PDB file of C-alpha atoms in Angstrom:
ATOM      1  CA  MET A 123      72.620  91.090  74.927  1.00 76.00           C
ATOM      2  CA  PRO A 124      71.104  87.821  76.508  1.00 83.00           C
ATOM      3  CA  SER A 125      68.753  85.799  75.230  1.00 93.00           C
ATOM      4  CA  GLU A 126      65.711  84.367  77.170  1.00 95.00           C
ATOM      5  CA  ALA A 127      67.931  81.549  77.908  1.00 96.00           C
ATOM      6  CA  ASP A 128      70.411  82.725  78.968  1.00 96.00           C
ATOM      7  CA  ARG A 129      68.855  85.389  81.216  1.00 97.00           C
ATOM      8  CA  GLN A 130      66.582  82.806  82.714  1.00 98.00           C
ATOM      9  CA  ALA A 131      70.296  81.031  83.382  1.00 98.00           C
ATOM     10  CA  TRP A 132      71.734  84.392  84.842  1.00 98.00           C
ATOM     11  CA  ASP A 133      68.638  84.709  86.816  1.00 98.00           C
ATOM     12  CA  GLU A 134      68.455  81.480  88.702  1.00 98.00           C
ATOM     13  CA  ILE A 135      72.322  81.773  89.317  1.00 98.00           C
ATOM     14  CA  ALA A 136      71.136  85.700  91.220  1.00 98.00           C
ATOM     15  CA  ALA A 137      68.861  84.525  92.655  1.00 99.00           C
ATOM     16  CA  HIS A 138      70.429  81.320  94.175  1.00 99.00           C
ATOM     17  CA  ALA A 139      73.937  82.165  94.741  1.00 99.00           C
ATOM     18  CA  ALA A 140      72.210  84.963  96.684  1.00 99.00           C
ATOM     19  CA  LEU A 141      69.946  82.549  98.798  1.00 99.00           C
ATOM     20  CA  ALA A 142      73.655  80.437  99.531  1.00 99.00           C
ATOM     21  CA  HIS A 143      75.690  83.802 100.823  1.00 99.00           C
ATOM     22  CA  ARG A 144      72.268  84.717 103.020  1.00 99.00           C
ATOM     23  CA  TRP A 145      72.648  81.350 104.501  1.00 98.00           C
ATOM     24  CA  ALA A 146      76.411  80.989 104.886  1.00 99.00           C
ATOM     25  CA  ALA A 147      77.328  84.484 105.676  1.00 98.00           C
ATOM     26  CA  GLU A 148      74.473  85.776 108.660  1.00 98.00           C
ATOM     27  CA  VAL A 149      75.661  82.876 111.241  1.00 99.00           C
ATOM     28  CA  GLU A 150      79.068  81.966 112.356  1.00 98.00           C
ATOM     29  CA  ALA A 151      80.719  78.784 111.102  1.00 98.00           C
ATOM     30  CA  PRO A 152      79.839  77.013 114.025  1.00 98.00           C
ATOM     31  CA  VAL A 153      76.159  77.408 114.103  1.00 98.00           C
ATOM     32  CA  PHE A 154      75.386  76.169 110.029  1.00 99.00           C
ATOM     33  CA  ALA A 155      77.907  73.231 110.624  1.00 98.00           C
ATOM     34  CA  ALA A 156      74.929  72.698 113.573  1.00 98.00           C
ATOM     35  CA  ASP A 157      72.486  73.310 111.282  1.00 98.00           C
ATOM     36  CA  PRO A 158      71.646  70.580 108.775  1.00 98.00           C
ATOM     37  CA  MET A 159      68.997  72.303 107.160  1.00 98.00           C
ATOM     38  CA  ARG A 160      70.402  75.377 106.286  1.00 99.00           C
ATOM     39  CA  TYR A 161      73.557  73.742 105.567  1.00 98.00           C
ATOM     40  CA  HIS A 162      71.559  71.003 102.804  1.00 97.00           C
ATOM     41  CA  ALA A 163      69.276  74.218 101.675  1.00 98.00           C
ATOM     42  CA  THR A 164      72.765  75.918 101.229  1.00 99.00           C
ATOM     43  CA  VAL A 165      74.140  73.174  98.992  1.00 98.00           C
ATOM     44  CA  ARG A 166      71.177  72.484  97.114  1.00 98.00           C
ATOM     45  CA  CYS A 167      71.120  76.229  96.156  1.00 98.00           C
ATOM     46  CA  LEU A 168      74.802  75.585  95.300  1.00 98.00           C
ATOM     47  CA  GLU A 169      73.647  72.507  92.738  1.00 98.00           C
ATOM     48  CA  ILE A 170      71.291  75.502  91.098  1.00 98.00           C
ATOM     49  CA  VAL A 171      73.572  77.425  90.546  1.00 98.00           C
ATOM     50  CA  SER A 172      75.849  75.060  88.998  1.00 98.00           C
ATOM     51  CA  GLU A 173      73.051  73.607  86.594  1.00 98.00           C
ATOM     52  CA  ALA A 174      71.974  77.185  85.509  1.00 98.00           C
ATOM     53  CA  ALA A 175      75.666  77.509  84.658  1.00 98.00           C
ATOM     54  CA  ARG A 176      75.699  74.689  82.351  1.00 97.00           C
ATOM     55  CA  ARG A 177      72.678  76.261  80.438  1.00 97.00           C
ATOM     56  CA  LEU A 178      74.792  79.235  79.521  1.00 97.00           C
ATOM     57  CA  SER A 179      75.763  80.104  76.318  1.00 96.00           C
ATOM     58  CA  PRO A 180      79.489  80.076  75.749  1.00 95.00           C
ATOM     59  CA  ASP A 181      78.989  83.283  75.086  1.00 93.00           C
ATOM     60  CA  GLU A 182      77.989  84.436  78.149  1.00 94.00           C
ATOM     61  CA  ARG A 183      80.790  82.993  80.048  1.00 93.00           C
ATOM     62  CA  SER A 184      83.139  85.807  80.886  1.00 88.00           C
ATOM     63  CA  ALA A 185      87.054  84.843  81.281  1.00 87.00           C
ATOM     64  CA  ASP A 186      86.889  85.955  84.963  1.00 92.00           C
ATOM     65  CA  LEU A 187      84.704  83.249  86.716  1.00 97.00           C
ATOM     66  CA  PRO A 188      86.006  80.061  86.675  1.00 97.00           C
ATOM     67  CA  TRP A 189      83.295  78.648  84.794  1.00 97.00           C
ATOM     68  CA  ARG A 190      84.391  74.646  84.400  1.00 96.00           C
ATOM     69  CA  ALA A 191      84.497  74.305  88.409  1.00 96.00           C
ATOM     70  CA  ILE A 192      81.491  75.903  89.022  1.00 97.00           C
ATOM     71  CA  MET A 193      79.581  73.820  86.068  1.00 97.00           C
ATOM     72  CA  ASP A 194      81.565  70.773  87.419  1.00 96.00           C
ATOM     73  CA  SER A 195      80.639  71.535  90.757  1.00 96.00           C
ATOM     74  CA  GLY A 196      76.905  70.164  90.989  1.00 94.00           C
ATOM     75  CA  ASN A 197      78.935  66.580  90.445  1.00 93.00           C
ATOM     76  CA  ALA A 198      80.659  67.309  94.075  1.00 94.00           C
ATOM     77  CA  TYR A 199      78.126  68.237  95.305  1.00 94.00           C
ATOM     78  CA  ARG A 200      75.339  65.954  94.329  1.00 93.00           C
ATOM     79  CA  HIS A 201      78.188  62.624  93.638  1.00 94.00           C
ATOM     80  CA  ALA A 202      80.863  63.572  96.215  1.00 91.00           C
ATOM     81  CA  TYR A 203      78.726  64.238  99.216  1.00 88.00           C
ATOM     82  CA  HIS A 204      80.561  62.228 101.994  1.00 90.00           C
ATOM     83  CA  GLN A 205      83.724  64.373 101.031  1.00 93.00           C
ATOM     84  CA  ILE A 206      81.664  68.277 101.038  1.00 95.00           C
ATOM     85  CA  THR A 207      82.213  69.465 104.624  1.00 97.00           C
ATOM     86  CA  PRO A 208      80.057  72.608 106.044  1.00 98.00           C
ATOM     87  CA  THR A 209      83.741  74.375 106.436  1.00 98.00           C
ATOM     88  CA  ARG A 210      84.161  73.718 102.708  1.00 97.00           C
ATOM     89  CA  VAL A 211      80.363  75.137 101.457  1.00 98.00           C
ATOM     90  CA  ARG A 212      80.081  78.020 103.883  1.00 99.00           C
ATOM     91  CA  TYR A 213      83.155  79.044 102.630  1.00 98.00           C
ATOM     92  CA  THR A 214      82.419  78.870  99.238  1.00 98.00           C
ATOM     93  CA  ALA A 215      79.326  80.740  99.168  1.00 98.00           C
ATOM     94  CA  ILE A 216      80.738  83.805 101.517  1.00 98.00           C
ATOM     95  CA  ALA A 217      83.785  83.877  98.731  1.00 98.00           C
ATOM     96  CA  ASP A 218      83.156  82.828  96.111  1.00 97.00           C
ATOM     97  CA  LEU A 219      79.403  83.727  95.345  1.00 98.00           C
ATOM     98  CA  PRO A 220      79.931  87.615  95.628  1.00 98.00           C
ATOM     99  CA  ALA A 221      81.872  87.919  91.982  1.00 97.00           C
ATOM    100  CA  LEU A 222      78.867  85.093  90.096  1.00 98.00           C
ATOM    101  CA  ILE A 223      76.272  87.117  91.310  1.00 98.00           C
ATOM    102  CA  ALA A 224      77.558  90.408  90.323  1.00 97.00           C
ATOM    103  CA  ALA A 225      78.595  89.231  86.588  1.00 97.00           C
ATOM    104  CA  ALA A 226      74.372  87.638  86.705  1.00 97.00           C
ATOM    105  CA  MET A 227      73.552  91.561  87.795  1.00 97.00           C
ATOM    106  CA  ALA A 228      75.385  92.522  85.280  1.00 95.00           C
ATOM    107  CA  ALA A 229      74.126  90.715  82.756  1.00 95.00           C
ATOM    108  CA  LEU A 230      70.753  91.170  84.121  1.00 96.00           C
ATOM    109  CA  THR A 231      71.047  94.546  83.179  1.00 94.00           C
ATOM    110  CA  SER A 232      72.383  94.703  80.250  1.00 83.00           C
TER     111      SER A 232
END
C-alpha cells in the first residue's frame, strides 16, 4: 500500500496524465497543433506528471515504465521548449500515457 506521499503523487499523475491524454486524443493532429491553449495545457500536464513522478518513492516505480525518461521530461518541457513540437507532445500523450495512467490507477486501488 502506498504511503500518503506516494498516494498523493500517484493521484497527481493519474489526474494530469488523463487530462493530457484526453486533450491530445480528442482532436486530430492539425487541430492540436493549431490550438495553442490546448497544446500549452497539455504540456503543463506533462510537466506536472514529470514532477509528481520525481516525488514517488523508488519502491513505487515499477520496472516496466521508463521512470528516468518520465522524470527528466519535465526539464525538456521547461528548458528545451523550443525543441518540443506539437507532434511530439501529442504522440507522448496518446501513445505513452495510457500505461502510466494504468499504473497510477492500480497503485491507487491497492
